[in-house]
Structure formats: structure tokens, C-alpha cells
mmCIF file of C-alpha atoms and ligand atoms in Angstrom:
data_model
loop_
_atom_site.group_PDB
_atom_site.id
_atom_site.type_symbol
_atom_site.label_atom_id
_atom_site.label_comp_id
_atom_site.label_asym_id
_atom_site.label_seq_id
_atom_site.Cartn_x
_atom_site.Cartn_y
_atom_site.Cartn_z
ATOM 1 C CA MET A 1 -3.418 -11.716 29.901
ATOM 2 C CA ARG A 2 -0.425 -10.137 28.270
ATOM 3 C CA ALA A 3 1.927 -12.611 26.277
ATOM 4 C CA LEU A 4 5.213 -12.346 24.970
ATOM 5 C CA VAL A 5 5.918 -14.772 21.932
ATOM 6 C CA THR A 6 9.424 -15.432 21.095
ATOM 7 C CA GLY A 7 9.536 -16.269 17.057
ATOM 8 C CA GLY A 8 6.322 -15.161 16.861
ATOM 9 C CA ALA A 9 6.606 -14.337 13.324
ATOM 10 C CA GLY A 10 7.608 -17.952 12.607
ATOM 11 C CA PHE A 11 5.232 -20.683 11.232
ATOM 12 C CA VAL A 12 3.982 -21.987 14.668
ATOM 13 C CA GLY A 13 4.551 -18.583 16.227
ATOM 14 C CA SER A 14 2.070 -16.653 14.103
ATOM 15 C CA HIS A 15 -0.597 -18.993 14.892
ATOM 16 C CA VAL A 16 -0.166 -19.011 18.383
ATOM 17 C CA CYS A 17 -0.349 -14.909 18.292
ATOM 18 C CA GLU A 18 -3.429 -15.427 16.253
ATOM 19 C CA ALA A 19 -4.935 -17.531 18.775
ATOM 20 C CA LEU A 20 -4.006 -15.558 22.038
ATOM 21 C CA LEU A 21 -5.324 -12.699 20.209
ATOM 22 C CA ASP A 22 -8.581 -14.342 19.515
ATOM 23 C CA ARG A 23 -9.151 -15.167 23.061
ATOM 24 C CA GLY A 24 -8.836 -11.743 23.863
ATOM 25 C CA ASP A 25 -4.917 -11.421 25.005
ATOM 26 C CA GLU A 26 -2.170 -8.863 24.355
ATOM 27 C CA VAL A 27 0.637 -9.980 22.244
ATOM 28 C CA VAL A 28 4.295 -8.639 21.558
ATOM 29 C CA ALA A 29 5.593 -10.936 19.357
ATOM 30 C CA VAL A 30 9.618 -11.078 19.141
ATOM 31 C CA ASP A 31 11.440 -12.529 15.998
ATOM 32 C CA SER A 32 14.789 -11.988 14.820
ATOM 33 C CA MET A 33 13.699 -12.998 10.944
ATOM 34 C CA ILE A 34 16.185 -15.444 10.671
ATOM 35 C CA SER A 35 13.512 -18.052 9.409
ATOM 36 C CA GLY A 36 10.125 -16.092 10.357
ATOM 37 C CA SER A 37 8.873 -13.355 8.404
ATOM 38 C CA PRO A 38 6.736 -10.539 9.151
ATOM 39 C CA ARG A 39 4.480 -11.334 6.091
ATOM 40 C CA ASN A 40 2.983 -14.484 8.379
ATOM 41 C CA VAL A 41 1.870 -11.692 10.649
ATOM 42 C CA SER A 42 1.068 -9.084 8.622
ATOM 43 C CA HIS A 43 -2.826 -9.533 8.943
ATOM 44 C CA LEU A 44 -2.646 -9.100 12.815
ATOM 45 C CA LEU A 45 -1.017 -6.066 12.409
ATOM 46 C CA SER A 46 -4.131 -3.625 12.911
ATOM 47 C CA ARG A 47 -5.575 -5.861 15.579
ATOM 48 C CA PRO A 48 -5.703 -4.035 18.987
ATOM 49 C CA GLY A 49 -3.503 -5.526 21.381
ATOM 50 C CA PHE A 50 -0.957 -6.611 19.105
ATOM 51 C CA ARG A 51 3.050 -5.664 18.370
ATOM 52 C CA LEU A 52 5.457 -7.223 16.376
ATOM 53 C CA VAL A 53 9.239 -6.323 17.578
ATOM 54 C CA ARG A 54 12.162 -7.597 15.339
ATOM 55 C CA HIS A 55 14.770 -8.270 17.704
ATOM 56 C CA ASP A 56 17.049 -11.157 18.489
ATOM 57 C CA ILE A 57 16.537 -12.457 21.571
ATOM 58 C CA THR A 58 19.976 -13.905 22.144
ATOM 59 C CA GLU A 59 20.970 -9.875 22.573
ATOM 60 C CA GLY A 60 18.526 -10.223 25.660
ATOM 61 C CA LEU A 61 14.972 -9.253 26.297
ATOM 62 C CA GLY A 62 15.841 -6.647 28.688
ATOM 63 C CA PRO A 63 15.740 -3.767 30.348
ATOM 64 C CA VAL A 64 12.681 -5.419 32.254
ATOM 65 C CA ALA A 65 10.446 -4.419 34.835
ATOM 66 C CA GLY A 66 12.397 -4.851 38.281
ATOM 67 C CA GLY A 67 15.149 -5.801 36.797
ATOM 68 C CA GLY A 68 17.627 -1.808 36.697
ATOM 69 C CA PRO A 69 20.861 -1.899 35.950
ATOM 70 C CA GLY A 70 22.857 -4.926 37.419
ATOM 71 C CA GLY A 71 19.312 -6.223 38.204
ATOM 72 C CA PRO A 72 18.617 -9.882 37.292
ATOM 73 C CA GLY A 73 16.927 -8.319 33.933
ATOM 74 C CA ASP A 74 19.892 -6.184 33.116
ATOM 75 C CA ASP A 75 21.272 -7.255 29.804
ATOM 76 C CA GLY A 76 24.289 -4.785 29.927
ATOM 77 C CA GLY A 77 22.431 -2.230 27.525
ATOM 78 C CA ALA A 78 20.436 -4.039 24.880
ATOM 79 C CA ALA A 79 17.286 -2.075 23.544
ATOM 80 C CA ALA A 80 14.058 -2.364 25.310
ATOM 81 C CA VAL A 81 12.023 -4.787 23.604
ATOM 82 C CA LEU A 82 8.943 -4.269 26.281
ATOM 83 C CA ASP A 83 7.724 -1.562 28.397
ATOM 84 C CA ASP A 84 7.506 -2.234 32.055
ATOM 85 C CA ARG A 85 4.107 -3.458 32.476
ATOM 86 C CA ARG A 86 3.551 -7.155 33.598
ATOM 87 C CA VAL A 87 4.173 -9.974 31.082
ATOM 88 C CA ASP A 88 1.629 -13.018 32.394
ATOM 89 C CA VAL A 89 3.015 -15.652 29.870
ATOM 90 C CA VAL A 90 5.873 -16.112 27.854
ATOM 91 C CA LEU A 91 5.551 -18.927 24.642
ATOM 92 C CA HIS A 92 9.186 -19.181 23.755
ATOM 93 C CA LEU A 93 9.247 -20.581 20.122
ATOM 94 C CA ALA A 94 12.232 -18.741 19.128
ATOM 95 C CA CYS A 95 14.535 -21.136 16.780
ATOM 96 C CA PRO A 96 14.829 -22.255 13.163
ATOM 97 C CA ALA A 97 13.244 -25.824 13.391
ATOM 98 C CA SER A 98 13.731 -27.030 9.640
ATOM 99 C CA PRO A 99 16.387 -28.971 9.074
ATOM 100 C CA ILE A 100 18.073 -27.101 6.542
ATOM 101 C CA ASP A 101 17.310 -23.950 8.434
ATOM 102 C CA TYR A 102 19.410 -25.235 11.318
ATOM 103 C CA ALA A 103 22.250 -26.606 8.856
ATOM 104 C CA SER A 104 22.389 -22.816 7.384
ATOM 105 C CA TYR A 105 22.195 -21.306 11.045
ATOM 106 C CA PRO A 106 23.833 -23.821 12.990
ATOM 107 C CA LEU A 107 25.434 -21.258 15.734
ATOM 108 C CA GLU A 108 22.500 -19.085 15.902
ATOM 109 C CA THR A 109 20.479 -22.103 16.658
ATOM 110 C CA LEU A 110 22.508 -23.020 19.666
ATOM 111 C CA ASP A 111 22.376 -19.693 20.370
ATOM 112 C CA VAL A 112 19.029 -19.203 20.528
ATOM 113 C CA SER A 113 18.564 -22.350 22.399
ATOM 114 C CA SER A 114 21.115 -21.503 25.013
ATOM 115 C CA ARG A 115 21.243 -17.530 25.338
ATOM 116 C CA GLY A 116 17.775 -17.122 24.079
ATOM 117 C CA THR A 117 16.366 -19.340 26.301
ATOM 118 C CA ARG A 118 18.210 -17.629 29.222
ATOM 119 C CA ALA A 119 16.968 -14.650 28.406
ATOM 120 C CA ALA A 120 13.453 -15.817 27.666
ATOM 121 C CA LEU A 121 13.643 -17.192 31.336
ATOM 122 C CA GLU A 122 15.067 -14.742 33.277
ATOM 123 C CA LEU A 123 12.237 -12.397 31.852
ATOM 124 C CA ALA A 124 9.877 -14.949 33.101
ATOM 125 C CA ALA A 125 11.753 -14.590 36.443
ATOM 126 C CA VAL A 126 11.492 -11.382 36.855
ATOM 127 C CA HIS A 127 8.035 -10.700 35.633
ATOM 128 C CA GLY A 128 6.580 -13.915 37.737
ATOM 129 C CA ALA A 129 5.212 -15.031 34.188
ATOM 130 C CA ARG A 130 4.697 -18.853 33.210
ATOM 131 C CA LEU A 131 6.822 -19.842 30.696
ATOM 132 C CA VAL A 132 6.439 -22.635 28.019
ATOM 133 C CA LEU A 133 9.586 -23.375 26.162
ATOM 134 C CA ALA A 134 8.621 -25.123 22.996
ATOM 135 C CA SER A 135 11.116 -28.358 22.848
ATOM 136 C CA THR A 136 11.000 -31.030 20.323
ATOM 137 C CA SER A 137 10.719 -34.832 19.475
ATOM 138 C CA GLU A 138 13.974 -34.097 18.064
ATOM 139 C CA VAL A 139 15.447 -34.776 21.632
ATOM 140 C CA TYR A 140 14.412 -38.355 21.122
ATOM 141 C CA GLY A 141 16.814 -38.481 18.184
ATOM 142 C CA ASP A 142 16.424 -41.740 16.253
ATOM 143 C CA PRO A 143 14.389 -43.188 19.075
ATOM 144 C CA LEU A 144 15.093 -46.786 20.156
ATOM 145 C CA VAL A 145 11.601 -46.788 21.752
ATOM 146 C CA HIS A 146 8.730 -46.133 19.647
ATOM 147 C CA PRO A 147 6.318 -44.716 20.000
ATOM 148 C CA GLN A 148 8.377 -42.167 22.122
ATOM 149 C CA THR A 149 6.966 -41.580 25.612
ATOM 150 C CA GLU A 150 8.008 -38.405 27.707
ATOM 151 C CA ASP A 151 10.459 -40.792 29.922
ATOM 152 C CA TYR A 152 12.252 -41.883 27.116
ATOM 153 C CA TRP A 153 15.741 -40.249 27.499
ATOM 154 C CA GLY A 154 16.744 -40.387 23.632
ATOM 155 C CA ASN A 155 19.369 -41.532 21.368
ATOM 156 C CA VAL A 156 20.851 -38.415 19.975
ATOM 157 C CA ASN A 157 24.396 -37.937 18.082
ATOM 158 C CA PRO A 158 25.925 -35.247 19.868
ATOM 159 C CA VAL A 159 28.541 -34.251 17.058
ATOM 160 C CA GLY A 160 26.273 -35.055 13.825
ATOM 161 C CA PRO A 161 24.969 -32.105 11.884
ATOM 162 C CA ARG A 162 21.496 -32.343 13.670
ATOM 163 C CA SER A 163 22.875 -31.937 16.705
ATOM 164 C CA VAL A 164 22.737 -28.018 16.953
ATOM 165 C CA TYR A 165 18.733 -28.123 17.327
ATOM 166 C CA ASP A 166 19.000 -31.615 18.694
ATOM 167 C CA GLU A 167 21.356 -30.711 21.599
ATOM 168 C CA GLY A 168 20.296 -27.245 21.714
ATOM 169 C CA LYS A 169 16.735 -28.032 22.772
ATOM 170 C CA ARG A 170 18.146 -30.513 25.073
ATOM 171 C CA PHE A 171 20.195 -28.056 26.742
ATOM 172 C CA ALA A 172 17.300 -25.809 26.333
ATOM 173 C CA GLU A 173 15.066 -28.259 28.374
ATOM 174 C CA ALA A 174 17.733 -28.620 31.361
ATOM 175 C CA LEU A 175 18.202 -24.599 31.608
ATOM 176 C CA THR A 176 14.414 -24.613 32.064
ATOM 177 C CA MET A 177 14.139 -27.305 34.826
ATOM 178 C CA ALA A 178 17.356 -25.557 36.435
ATOM 179 C CA TYR A 179 15.243 -22.180 36.695
ATOM 180 C CA ARG A 180 12.313 -24.059 37.635
ATOM 181 C CA ARG A 181 13.833 -25.712 40.525
ATOM 182 C CA GLU A 182 16.315 -23.177 41.446
ATOM 183 C CA ARG A 183 14.203 -19.709 40.883
ATOM 184 C CA GLY A 184 11.069 -20.827 41.253
ATOM 185 C CA VAL A 185 10.146 -20.185 37.765
ATOM 186 C CA ASP A 186 6.787 -21.427 36.550
ATOM 187 C CA ALA A 187 8.337 -23.166 33.691
ATOM 188 C CA GLY A 188 7.150 -26.018 31.260
ATOM 189 C CA ILE A 189 8.151 -28.005 28.428
ATOM 190 C CA VAL A 190 6.264 -29.100 25.497
ATOM 191 C CA ARG A 191 7.926 -31.620 23.104
ATOM 192 C CA ILE A 192 6.464 -30.821 19.490
ATOM 193 C CA PHE A 193 6.594 -33.086 16.782
ATOM 194 C CA ASN A 194 6.219 -32.833 12.816
ATOM 195 C CA THR A 195 3.237 -29.716 12.416
ATOM 196 C CA TYR A 196 2.354 -28.752 9.266
ATOM 197 C CA GLY A 197 -0.010 -26.042 7.986
ATOM 198 C CA PRO A 198 -0.525 -22.696 6.220
ATOM 199 C CA ARG A 199 2.557 -20.602 6.367
ATOM 200 C CA MET A 200 5.154 -22.727 6.174
ATOM 201 C CA ARG A 201 8.005 -21.652 4.111
ATOM 202 C CA ALA A 202 7.440 -23.578 0.407
ATOM 203 C CA HIS A 203 11.403 -23.981 0.321
ATOM 204 C CA ASP A 204 11.769 -24.706 3.967
ATOM 205 C CA GLY A 205 12.841 -28.162 3.022
ATOM 206 C CA ARG A 206 10.713 -30.219 5.387
ATOM 207 C CA VAL A 207 8.442 -32.658 3.769
ATOM 208 C CA VAL A 208 4.629 -31.362 3.554
ATOM 209 C CA PRO A 209 6.009 -27.952 2.165
ATOM 210 C CA THR A 210 8.428 -29.271 -0.052
ATOM 211 C CA PHE A 211 5.766 -32.198 -1.517
ATOM 212 C CA VAL A 212 3.016 -29.957 -2.115
ATOM 213 C CA ARG A 213 5.101 -27.427 -3.837
ATOM 214 C CA GLN A 214 6.632 -29.893 -5.994
ATOM 215 C CA ALA A 215 3.134 -31.972 -6.789
ATOM 216 C CA LEU A 216 1.722 -28.241 -7.951
ATOM 217 C CA ALA A 217 4.624 -27.320 -10.068
ATOM 218 C CA GLY A 218 4.685 -30.585 -11.554
ATOM 219 C CA GLU A 219 7.931 -31.645 -10.372
ATOM 220 C CA PRO A 220 9.004 -34.690 -9.053
ATOM 221 C CA LEU A 221 8.720 -35.154 -5.545
ATOM 222 C CA THR A 222 11.884 -35.954 -3.887
ATOM 223 C CA VAL A 223 12.004 -38.864 -1.438
ATOM 224 C CA ALA A 224 14.410 -39.456 0.874
ATOM 225 C CA GLY A 225 16.259 -42.773 1.033
ATOM 226 C CA ASP A 226 13.560 -45.192 0.310
ATOM 227 C CA GLY A 227 10.168 -43.464 2.144
ATOM 228 C CA SER A 228 10.434 -45.781 4.345
ATOM 229 C CA GLN A 229 11.177 -43.561 7.109
ATOM 230 C CA THR A 230 8.211 -42.513 9.147
ATOM 231 C CA ARG A 231 6.819 -39.364 10.786
ATOM 232 C CA SER A 232 3.303 -38.349 12.385
ATOM 233 C CA LEU A 233 1.804 -35.032 11.424
ATOM 234 C CA CYS A 234 -0.231 -32.631 13.450
ATOM 235 C CA TYR A 235 -2.167 -30.023 11.761
ATOM 236 C CA VAL A 236 -1.067 -26.644 13.395
ATOM 237 C CA ASP A 237 -4.388 -25.578 14.755
ATOM 238 C CA ASP A 238 -4.441 -28.802 16.936
ATOM 239 C CA LEU A 239 -0.837 -28.084 18.082
ATOM 240 C CA VAL A 240 -1.572 -24.546 19.192
ATOM 241 C CA ASP A 241 -4.657 -25.242 21.091
ATOM 242 C CA GLY A 242 -2.392 -28.071 23.076
ATOM 243 C CA LEU A 243 0.041 -25.650 23.644
ATOM 244 C CA LEU A 244 -2.210 -22.906 24.723
ATOM 245 C CA ARG A 245 -3.744 -25.674 27.106
ATOM 246 C CA PHE A 246 -0.120 -26.380 28.718
ATOM 247 C CA ALA A 247 0.225 -22.822 28.940
ATOM 248 C CA GLY A 248 -2.960 -22.268 30.995
ATOM 249 C CA THR A 249 -1.271 -25.109 33.510
ATOM 250 C CA ALA A 250 1.399 -24.879 35.993
ATOM 251 C CA GLU A 251 2.833 -28.283 34.795
ATOM 252 C CA PRO A 252 6.781 -28.599 34.272
ATOM 253 C CA GLY A 253 6.067 -31.267 31.542
ATOM 254 C CA PRO A 254 7.398 -32.563 29.212
ATOM 255 C CA VAL A 255 4.664 -32.811 27.444
ATOM 256 C CA ASN A 256 4.404 -34.856 23.886
ATOM 257 C CA LEU A 257 2.255 -32.571 21.649
ATOM 258 C CA GLY A 258 1.745 -34.355 18.362
ATOM 259 C CA ASN A 259 -0.832 -36.297 16.212
ATOM 260 C CA PRO A 260 -0.274 -40.476 16.869
ATOM 261 C CA ASN A 261 -1.028 -40.611 13.022
ATOM 262 C CA GLU A 262 2.176 -42.553 11.746
ATOM 263 C CA ARG A 263 2.812 -42.542 8.170
ATOM 264 C CA SER A 264 5.788 -43.184 5.924
ATOM 265 C CA VAL A 265 7.293 -40.371 3.958
ATOM 266 C CA ARG A 266 6.324 -42.646 0.801
ATOM 267 C CA GLN A 267 2.906 -42.758 1.884
ATOM 268 C CA ILE A 268 2.713 -39.024 2.788
ATOM 269 C CA ALA A 269 4.185 -38.485 -0.968
ATOM 270 C CA HIS A 270 1.227 -40.707 -2.459
ATOM 271 C CA ASP A 271 -1.073 -38.588 -0.239
ATOM 272 C CA VAL A 272 0.168 -35.304 -1.534
ATOM 273 C CA LEU A 273 -0.279 -36.654 -5.028
ATOM 274 C CA ALA A 274 -3.712 -37.388 -4.096
ATOM 275 C CA ALA A 275 -4.527 -34.136 -2.836
ATOM 276 C CA THR A 276 -3.102 -32.095 -5.313
ATOM 277 C CA GLY A 277 -4.208 -34.105 -8.155
ATOM 278 C CA SER A 278 -0.565 -33.931 -9.651
ATOM 279 C CA ARG A 279 0.765 -36.332 -11.883
ATOM 280 C CA SER A 280 4.470 -35.897 -10.490
ATOM 281 C CA ARG A 281 6.380 -38.947 -10.360
ATOM 282 C CA LEU A 282 8.696 -39.703 -7.140
ATOM 283 C CA ARG A 283 12.665 -39.303 -7.507
ATOM 284 C CA PHE A 284 14.634 -40.932 -4.715
ATOM 285 C CA VAL A 285 17.412 -38.819 -3.210
ATOM 286 C CA ASP A 286 19.969 -39.556 -0.289
ATOM 287 C CA LEU A 287 18.829 -39.706 2.877
ATOM 288 C CA PRO A 288 20.069 -36.955 5.061
ATOM 289 C CA THR A 289 22.548 -37.690 7.764
ATOM 290 C CA ASP A 290 21.215 -38.996 10.960
ATOM 291 C CA ASP A 291 17.763 -38.939 9.544
ATOM 292 C CA PRO A 292 15.530 -40.467 12.601
ATOM 293 C CA LYS A 293 13.820 -43.979 10.994
ATOM 294 C CA VAL A 294 10.493 -43.496 13.139
ATOM 295 C CA ARG A 295 8.551 -41.067 15.056
ATOM 296 C CA ARG A 296 5.513 -41.409 16.536
ATOM 297 C CA PRO A 297 4.155 -39.565 19.932
ATOM 298 C CA ASP A 298 2.660 -41.290 22.870
ATOM 299 C CA ILE A 299 0.219 -38.452 23.776
ATOM 300 C CA THR A 300 -1.218 -40.497 26.989
ATOM 301 C CA ARG A 301 0.174 -37.971 29.130
ATOM 302 C CA ALA A 302 -1.294 -34.411 26.778
ATOM 303 C CA ARG A 303 -4.666 -36.347 27.113
ATOM 304 C CA GLU A 304 -4.693 -37.376 31.060
ATOM 305 C CA LEU A 305 -3.138 -33.643 32.117
ATOM 306 C CA LEU A 306 -4.966 -31.216 29.145
ATOM 307 C CA GLY A 307 -7.844 -33.234 28.137
ATOM 308 C CA TRP A 308 -6.012 -32.332 24.509
ATOM 309 C CA GLU A 309 -6.104 -34.605 21.400
ATOM 310 C CA PRO A 310 -5.593 -33.738 17.692
ATOM 311 C CA GLY A 311 -8.923 -33.529 16.024
ATOM 312 C CA VAL A 312 -8.015 -32.662 12.609
ATOM 313 C CA PRO A 313 -7.974 -35.448 10.440
ATOM 314 C CA TRP A 314 -4.650 -35.728 8.115
ATOM 315 C CA GLU A 315 -6.645 -35.238 4.826
ATOM 316 C CA ASP A 316 -8.459 -32.066 5.732
ATOM 317 C CA GLY A 317 -5.474 -30.602 7.345
ATOM 318 C CA LEU A 318 -3.233 -31.401 4.202
ATOM 319 C CA ALA A 319 -6.412 -30.315 2.009
ATOM 320 C CA ARG A 320 -6.539 -26.875 3.879
ATOM 321 C CA THR A 321 -2.465 -26.944 3.110
ATOM 322 C CA VAL A 322 -2.875 -27.545 -0.230
ATOM 323 C CA ALA A 323 -5.042 -24.777 -0.639
ATOM 324 C CA TRP A 324 -2.902 -22.187 0.850
ATOM 325 C CA PHE A 325 -0.073 -23.137 -1.341
ATOM 326 C CA ARG A 326 -2.418 -23.531 -4.397
ATOM 327 C CA GLU A 327 -2.938 -19.379 -3.784
ATOM 328 C CA ARG A 328 0.301 -18.341 -3.743
ATOM 329 C CA ARG A 329 1.764 -20.908 -6.456
ATOM 330 C CA GLU A 330 3.476 -18.472 -8.220
ATOM 331 C CA GLU A 331 5.367 -17.046 -5.091
ATOM 332 C CA ALA A 332 6.410 -20.459 -3.957
ATOM 333 C CA ALA A 333 7.930 -21.242 -7.600
ATOM 334 C CA ALA A 334 9.824 -17.850 -7.150
HETATM 335 N N1 UDP B 401 11.957 -35.723 3.520
HETATM 336 C C1 UDP B 401 12.076 -36.137 1.905
HETATM 337 N N2 UDP B 401 12.065 -35.291 0.926
HETATM 338 C C2 UDP B 401 12.126 -34.123 1.531
HETATM 339 C C3 UDP B 401 11.866 -33.368 2.728
HETATM 340 C C4 UDP B 401 12.134 -34.483 3.653
HETATM 341 O O1 UDP B 401 11.898 -37.681 2.061
HETATM 342 O O2 UDP B 401 12.028 -33.106 0.087
HETATM 343 C C5 UDP B 401 12.014 -36.505 4.736
HETATM 344 C C6 UDP B 401 12.932 -36.525 5.843
HETATM 345 O O3 UDP B 401 14.182 -37.317 4.614
HETATM 346 C C7 UDP B 401 12.678 -37.020 7.075
HETATM 347 C C8 UDP B 401 10.834 -36.753 6.597
HETATM 348 O O4 UDP B 401 10.671 -36.452 5.243
HETATM 349 O O5 UDP B 401 12.741 -38.401 6.668
HETATM 350 C C9 UDP B 401 10.665 -35.460 7.485
HETATM 351 O O6 UDP B 401 11.460 -34.070 7.166
HETATM 352 P P1 UDP B 401 11.238 -33.040 7.646
HETATM 353 O O7 UDP B 401 12.353 -32.402 7.012
HETATM 354 O O8 UDP B 401 10.162 -32.559 7.443
HETATM 355 O O9 UDP B 401 11.561 -33.115 9.497
HETATM 356 P P2 UDP B 401 12.012 -33.787 10.320
HETATM 357 O O10 UDP B 401 11.183 -34.704 11.224
HETATM 358 O O11 UDP B 401 12.990 -34.653 9.826
HETATM 359 O O12 UDP B 401 12.853 -32.774 11.207
#
């Protein structure tokens, strides 16, 4: 199999590339490096079958096989990202995913979800490839149904600061289904819930890397609001397993992928203190605008369709994550 991973140098993308190489696939990772980093895949560069391309997919992915001038893959002259050998599967993960990243890059976030998704779907159409769109639990917004099932349509503020991500991904889902219906593309959607693990950026603003960095540095842990809001955290290896299982089907989804183990943010802070042995205190800070109050996936569909459920307990995943950040403590402080 030959896979194209958009966002392949990101947190989740780099783990996906590694898992694909481990099972013997060839991988082309494409990344704009807005929120990804070549360092996430530097250990893969020497592996046979791996290629990293720095490229913004909003500029297109062509020319591609079967495209040609004016053809379906013609992007009006963007550099060729791929040679014309067949791609079997496209894992479309490219998008800033941390609230502070998409607040810093609102237009890029909208562009990659719209034009970038279209480029990925177009390529899948030309190659007859399976495409998996990495969507998000954010399509449920501040959910009024709990836990969230895939048939819940969500409660999203279309004009708030998070909307560039939420609505971007909702548009990407609509585009994916339109390509499936109109063009017969074997495309499907997974909705990824909060995921954590090694290779998150220490300063990406998300709860686990932030708390771990602060705890290791002996700084206060910045708990937003009163910390009663909940999240359900999935270790990255489990997520990647679910993603690749879904890629191996012809299912349209959407399918939730996440760990239903729900905890309050305050509890997460206490767990991080215990896992690091830190004596940092908690500092309560303003809740971000439109911060969802609860979040927990119903994973019945993933269990039934994919035989998947998360296997890494929170305590183990957190310990592995802390160990990884501990090794890079000086970098994180910088
Ligand atoms: N959060 C927090 N302190 C931080 C970072 C995040 O209390 O330093 C909270 C945030 O307000 C949210 C939850 O942790 O309620 C998860 O935030 P994250 O940015 O990780 O992901 P989200 O689920 O909001 O996309």
C-alpha cells in the first residue's frame, strides 16, 4: 500500500506515518509545518519507503496521475507533490488542532479544511484511493447530548473564535460526503476526541502538555474556569489503531474515535501532579470563549464496525507522556 498522510509531521500524523511504515506501507507525508515539525518524523527519514514533503496542501496536490492540464488533478501549476505512481489511501489530517493554534491561524485553518480537503479528495478521486477525513469532536460544539453519538448534529457557535475550526471541519465533512455521493470516492469520516501523548508541543496550549510542562517546571497549573468542565482523553497509540482500522474499511462514518474515560479538568490537573510528583499549585484562570462544558464519545459504532476500543489506561498513557516530556524538559522550558 502507498499512503499519503497530510499533516504527516504533526502530532497525530507522525504517529500515523510510523504505524503505516511499521506494517510495511510506503508513506508520503505532506505538511506545511504551520503546527507540525520535521522533528516529529526525523527518526523516520532513514526508513525505506518514507518521504517528507514540505508543502501547503491549500495550494493543491497536483499534478497527479490521470490529471493532466485541465484534468481533475490539474491545480493550475502547483509543484508536484507526488510522482504519478498510484496512491491507495489518503489520511487527511492536515489542520491546526489546538485552540491557540487555530486562534493564531484562523484563515489558514479555514483554508486547509476547505481548499485543502478539496485537494485531498480530488487526489483520492483521481487515484481511486480510500480517503479518511480526520474530523473532530468539536463538530458537536458545546454538546447538549451527552455522551456524544454520531447522529447528534451539535451545538456550534458559527461566529465565535472556535468557529474557524468547528465550522471548518463541519464543512470538510460536508465536502467529504459530497465527493462520496457525487464522485463515488471511497471517503469516510472519523471524529477524533481529545488525544494526548508524546510529540505534542509543550506550548501548544492543550491541557495535557500544558499541565505536564508546568508541573515539571514547578510552575502553577493553569486551570480554566473552576475546572469542572470535562474531557475524555485517548492515548495516541489507541487513536492511531482506530484510524487505521477505519482506513481499512469502505465505511463512510462518521465514527467517533476517543476514550470514553471522562474526567474533569481539575481531576486531570491532580492526576498530572501525581504522575510527575510535582508540588505545583493550581491557578484558576479565565475560561476560554465557548469552551465546551462536557465531552465524552459514545464509541458503540467504533466497537461494532471496527472491533475497536481504547486499551491504554489513562495512568499508563500519562506516565509515558510525562516520561517523554521529562526527557525534553529543557527544550520545553525554552
Ligand atoms: N485547559 C485548562 N488549562 C490549560 C489548557 C486547557 O484548564 O492550560 C482546559 C480548557 O479550557 C478545556 C480543557 O482544558 O476546558 C481542554 O482544553 P484543550 O485545549 O486541551 O482542548 P479542547 O478540548 O478545548 O479542544
